[in-house]
């Protein structure tokens, strides 16, 4: 797989988001199947694995550590803290206090069965803790050799600059795809200016852009599927968004690739400082996503894609008000 960089470390341009097998969409895997998925990813050329304490309340980290610790030198390991399951597993809490970040890192190191995490993110901004204080905690962890670099997730360009002034930020992670364009407001440019890698999660639009999520799937979601609370996946709205896929499917056919490959290739076309981390619990989709590395998009194809699916043509916000309250990413003004 083609390589790009996070900091000074080469990583596969397409990494693996390690949420789906343990958390989020109601279709997680048992430990054995999740381990098989991780091993297959490594054998396919994925060298960037992205997990978090939040994913399955530590389960994603534990499975990754149990499975890949013996091959630790073969991949770049990223995890996240600050966002945690709430009391008794209900809801979630955000805690960016330096002492909590440092304690969380110790717990992650144990679950991941490693001495050092290559990239450790602040998963969400804590509105009660200045970003400079949280950034200072990550800087301490770097000096102690427990992490090699740190990143931020779902934050604004302004907050990125403030954290970067305390200690250089290696990566900024946010949702980015044809149907979620918020990073184009400010953070993509800020990352390029500061030498920060932009890590795009959900490059497939939470499966929408793969063409594999039907209206029936949305009308009867699996228990625990977070999309059920997202406005774009409300059945009537989703039915209208599905109309975009007719033209999108035609473009994929013209390019000679699958719809999923096309979506990931579009994200990678945004700049050499951009990497993608699609998640999946399906081994066939894992291999399909990796093939996006080979897709070349011409300026004409990029123009067709940009005109077809964008912030003006997609219906519905990406998050409901409660979810949106936890993110600081810039948002488009209402139409």
XYZ file of C-alpha atoms in Angstrom:
335
model
C 0.000 0.000 0.000
C 1.148 3.543 -0.707
C 2.730 5.342 2.218
C 2.157 8.775 3.703
C 3.447 10.255 6.965
C 2.197 11.106 10.418
C 4.937 13.221 11.907
C 8.102 11.480 10.742
C 6.529 8.005 10.692
C 5.500 6.380 7.415
C 1.999 4.863 7.506
C -0.228 3.209 4.949
C -2.306 5.888 3.252
C -5.341 3.807 4.206
C -5.400 2.746 7.839
C -7.906 0.712 9.798
C -10.397 2.378 12.115
C -10.789 -0.122 14.934
C -14.207 0.893 16.230
C -16.559 -1.269 14.186
C -15.533 -4.666 15.488
C -16.200 -3.605 19.087
C -18.567 -0.656 19.146
C -20.846 1.700 17.305
C -22.894 -0.007 14.624
C -24.449 -2.954 16.431
C -22.645 -5.510 14.260
C -19.495 -6.094 16.266
C -17.463 -9.282 16.203
C -16.552 -11.781 18.860
C -12.933 -11.716 20.011
C -11.760 -14.478 17.670
C -13.286 -12.974 14.535
C -12.029 -9.511 15.504
C -8.524 -10.925 15.904
C -8.749 -12.556 12.469
C -9.800 -9.214 10.978
C -6.802 -7.432 12.515
C -4.357 -10.073 11.309
C -5.833 -9.945 7.812
C -5.462 -6.157 7.802
C -1.786 -6.408 8.667
C -1.255 -8.990 5.944
C -3.062 -6.770 3.400
C -0.624 -3.931 4.064
C -2.462 -1.824 6.610
C 0.199 -0.354 8.892
C -1.901 2.272 10.707
C -4.350 1.022 13.346
C -6.578 3.556 15.106
C -8.459 2.666 18.284
C -9.756 4.441 21.430
C -10.604 3.845 25.051
C -14.233 4.668 24.195
C -14.581 1.838 21.676
C -16.324 -0.926 23.579
C -15.148 0.558 26.901
C -11.583 -0.576 26.221
C -12.506 -3.776 24.372
C -11.141 -2.590 21.025
C -7.789 -1.756 22.634
C -7.684 -5.087 24.486
C -8.372 -7.160 21.374
C -5.795 -5.209 19.395
C -3.199 -5.719 22.121
C -3.955 -9.410 22.519
C -3.767 -9.949 18.759
C -0.980 -7.722 17.453
C 1.424 -7.135 20.340
C 3.729 -9.857 19.025
C 3.967 -7.923 15.728
C 4.184 -4.470 17.310
C 7.134 -3.355 15.170
C 5.093 -3.810 11.983
C 2.501 -1.076 12.507
C 1.800 2.465 13.701
C -0.487 2.466 16.736
C -2.936 5.258 17.521
C -5.406 5.473 20.375
C -7.514 8.133 22.084
C -8.524 9.296 25.544
C -10.606 12.059 27.185
C -13.902 10.547 25.906
C -15.089 7.701 28.153
C -18.202 5.589 28.773
C -20.412 7.183 31.407
C -21.317 5.681 34.796
C -22.592 2.098 34.561
C -21.910 2.201 30.833
C -24.626 4.781 30.214
C -23.865 7.756 27.995
C -20.371 9.172 27.946
C -18.210 11.695 29.721
C -15.450 14.054 28.596
C -12.504 14.644 30.926
C -9.453 16.489 29.636
C -7.752 17.098 32.973
C -4.020 16.343 32.791
C -4.167 13.779 35.600
C -6.991 11.894 33.861
C -5.129 11.903 30.528
C -2.030 10.432 32.191
C -4.007 7.776 34.067
C -5.875 6.842 30.886
C -2.592 6.437 29.040
C -1.360 3.951 31.644
C -4.555 1.939 31.236
C -4.310 2.020 27.431
C -0.690 0.851 27.498
C -1.736 -2.165 29.562
C -4.666 -3.069 27.334
C -2.578 -2.576 24.180
C 0.315 -4.597 25.631
C 2.906 -2.085 24.517
C 5.485 0.213 26.090
C 4.658 3.153 23.852
C 1.733 4.451 21.777
C 2.800 6.093 18.519
C -0.037 8.634 18.453
C -2.323 9.450 21.378
C -5.324 11.676 20.700
C -7.559 13.908 22.727
C -10.811 12.367 21.480
C -12.976 15.428 22.230
C -12.393 18.928 23.556
C -13.234 19.312 27.239
C -14.928 22.734 27.518
C -13.977 22.884 31.184
C -10.228 22.440 30.656
C -8.115 24.862 28.590
C -6.593 23.042 25.633
C -3.178 24.304 26.729
C -3.454 22.266 29.943
C -4.444 19.093 28.098
C -1.694 19.626 25.521
C 0.788 19.986 28.351
C -0.185 16.548 29.654
C 0.477 14.997 26.254
C 3.820 16.801 26.121
C 4.705 15.266 29.494
C 3.803 11.796 28.187
C 6.066 12.360 25.174
C 8.954 13.371 27.425
C 8.349 10.274 29.554
C 8.522 8.052 26.455
C 4.993 6.690 26.889
C 3.726 8.193 23.640
C 5.658 9.346 20.575
C 3.255 12.067 19.465
C -0.206 13.420 20.154
C -3.235 14.454 18.158
C -6.636 16.074 18.473
C -10.037 14.892 17.265
C -13.090 16.889 16.129
C -11.682 20.299 17.074
C -11.502 23.657 15.313
C -8.577 25.233 13.516
C -8.285 27.798 16.309
C -7.967 25.108 18.986
C -5.451 23.250 16.829
C -3.281 26.362 16.680
C -3.479 26.880 20.441
C -2.463 23.290 21.183
C 0.251 23.357 18.537
C 1.808 26.388 20.246
C 2.261 24.341 23.436
C 3.679 21.259 21.718
C 3.546 20.353 17.999
C 0.434 18.376 17.097
C 1.116 15.383 14.835
C -2.428 14.723 13.584
C -5.933 16.102 13.578
C -8.717 13.565 13.140
C -12.219 14.455 11.970
C -15.017 12.975 9.927
C -14.415 13.727 6.252
C -15.958 12.374 3.077
C -17.842 13.552 0.024
C -20.939 13.973 2.178
C -19.232 15.541 5.232
C -17.211 18.540 4.082
C -16.772 20.462 7.349
C -12.941 20.165 7.361
C -12.873 22.195 4.154
C -14.018 25.256 6.119
C -10.718 25.646 7.987
C -8.990 22.573 9.434
C -7.672 21.018 6.216
C -5.887 24.252 5.363
C -4.647 24.749 8.922
C -3.185 21.243 8.952
C -1.349 21.839 5.684
C 0.025 25.126 6.998
C 1.248 23.656 10.303
C 2.578 20.358 8.940
C -0.130 18.354 10.728
C -1.489 15.165 9.155
C -5.239 15.179 8.613
C -6.765 11.796 9.494
C -10.186 11.271 7.910
C -12.544 8.945 9.755
C -15.785 7.676 8.204
C -14.531 8.300 4.635
C -17.404 6.075 3.454
C -20.036 8.279 5.052
C -20.803 5.609 7.665
C -21.393 3.103 4.826
C -23.626 5.385 2.728
C -20.999 5.912 0.035
C -20.305 2.193 -0.280
C -23.806 1.694 -1.676
C -24.253 -1.202 0.742
C -26.588 0.417 3.283
C -30.171 0.122 2.112
C -33.260 1.979 3.258
C -34.418 -1.261 4.884
C -31.208 -1.342 6.951
C -31.908 2.182 8.166
C -35.573 1.520 8.917
C -34.694 -1.473 11.124
C -31.264 -0.711 12.611
C -29.412 -3.208 14.763
C -29.439 -2.633 18.498
C -26.600 -0.288 19.368
C -26.319 1.261 15.884
C -25.383 4.894 16.518
C -26.659 5.914 13.087
C -30.222 5.516 14.353
C -29.851 8.828 16.206
C -28.167 10.703 13.334
C -30.420 12.991 11.262
C -29.099 11.848 7.873
C -30.128 8.292 8.686
C -33.699 9.153 9.622
C -35.595 6.986 7.073
C -37.335 9.768 5.146
C -34.158 11.832 4.923
C -32.040 8.809 4.038
C -34.446 7.853 1.251
C -33.914 11.259 -0.324
C -30.130 11.082 0.080
C -30.102 7.683 -1.637
C -31.061 9.449 -4.868
C -27.505 10.828 -4.972
C -26.106 7.338 -5.384
C -27.459 6.849 -8.917
C -25.053 9.405 -10.341
C -22.335 8.328 -7.926
C -22.627 4.699 -9.025
C -22.299 5.804 -12.652
C -19.070 7.657 -11.850
C -17.639 4.572 -10.130
C -18.469 2.529 -13.222
C -16.716 5.094 -15.426
C -13.622 4.933 -13.200
C -13.739 1.133 -13.092
C -13.812 0.747 -9.306
C -16.313 0.035 -6.560
C -18.248 2.814 -4.871
C -16.295 2.285 -1.648
C -12.979 2.493 -3.466
C -14.117 5.704 -5.154
C -15.053 7.339 -1.824
C -11.711 6.572 -0.205
C -9.752 7.576 -3.305
C -11.549 10.939 -3.263
C -10.472 11.553 0.353
C -6.856 10.690 -0.488
C -6.969 13.121 -3.415
C -7.446 16.029 -0.989
C -3.719 16.300 -0.330
C -0.573 14.397 0.548
C -1.099 15.373 4.189
C -4.390 13.412 4.289
C -4.809 9.751 5.300
C -8.031 7.753 5.634
C -9.067 5.247 8.306
C -12.210 3.427 7.145
C -13.576 0.992 9.689
C -15.214 -2.340 8.996
C -16.095 -5.634 10.617
C -16.232 -7.416 7.237
C -13.062 -9.085 5.829
C -14.250 -8.625 2.231
C -14.833 -4.923 2.781
C -11.406 -4.711 4.440
C -9.773 -5.950 1.223
C -12.005 -3.742 -0.945
C -11.091 -0.630 1.028
C -7.391 -1.397 0.631
C -7.777 -1.452 -3.155
C -8.728 2.239 -3.115
C -5.002 2.825 -2.852
C -4.734 1.924 -6.547
C -7.514 4.212 -7.846
C -6.422 7.334 -9.752
C -8.982 10.103 -10.205
C -8.699 12.598 -13.044
C -9.559 16.294 -12.605
C -12.737 15.699 -14.618
C -13.869 12.869 -12.321
C -13.068 14.933 -9.227
C -15.152 17.804 -10.589
C -18.103 15.491 -11.233
C -17.887 14.085 -7.709
C -17.612 17.503 -6.085
C -20.655 18.760 -7.977
C -22.764 15.709 -7.165
C -22.252 15.153 -3.428
C -21.430 18.102 -1.200
C -22.725 20.115 1.751
C -25.467 21.638 -0.415
C -26.809 18.440 -1.959
C -26.774 16.204 1.152
C -29.833 16.509 3.373
C -29.622 16.665 7.139
C -26.856 17.544 9.622
C -24.370 14.813 10.485
C -25.138 14.890 14.230
C -28.201 15.542 16.373
C -27.957 18.522 18.780
C -26.673 16.447 21.715
C -23.954 14.835 19.588
C -23.043 18.151 17.976
C -22.540 19.695 21.414
C -19.549 17.383 21.963
C -17.659 18.455 18.829
C -15.930 21.743 18.079
C -15.409 21.256 14.357
C -16.508 24.249 12.268
C -19.999 23.901 10.824
C -21.634 25.299 7.713
C -24.223 28.021 8.166
C -27.806 26.761 7.715
C -28.997 27.018 4.125
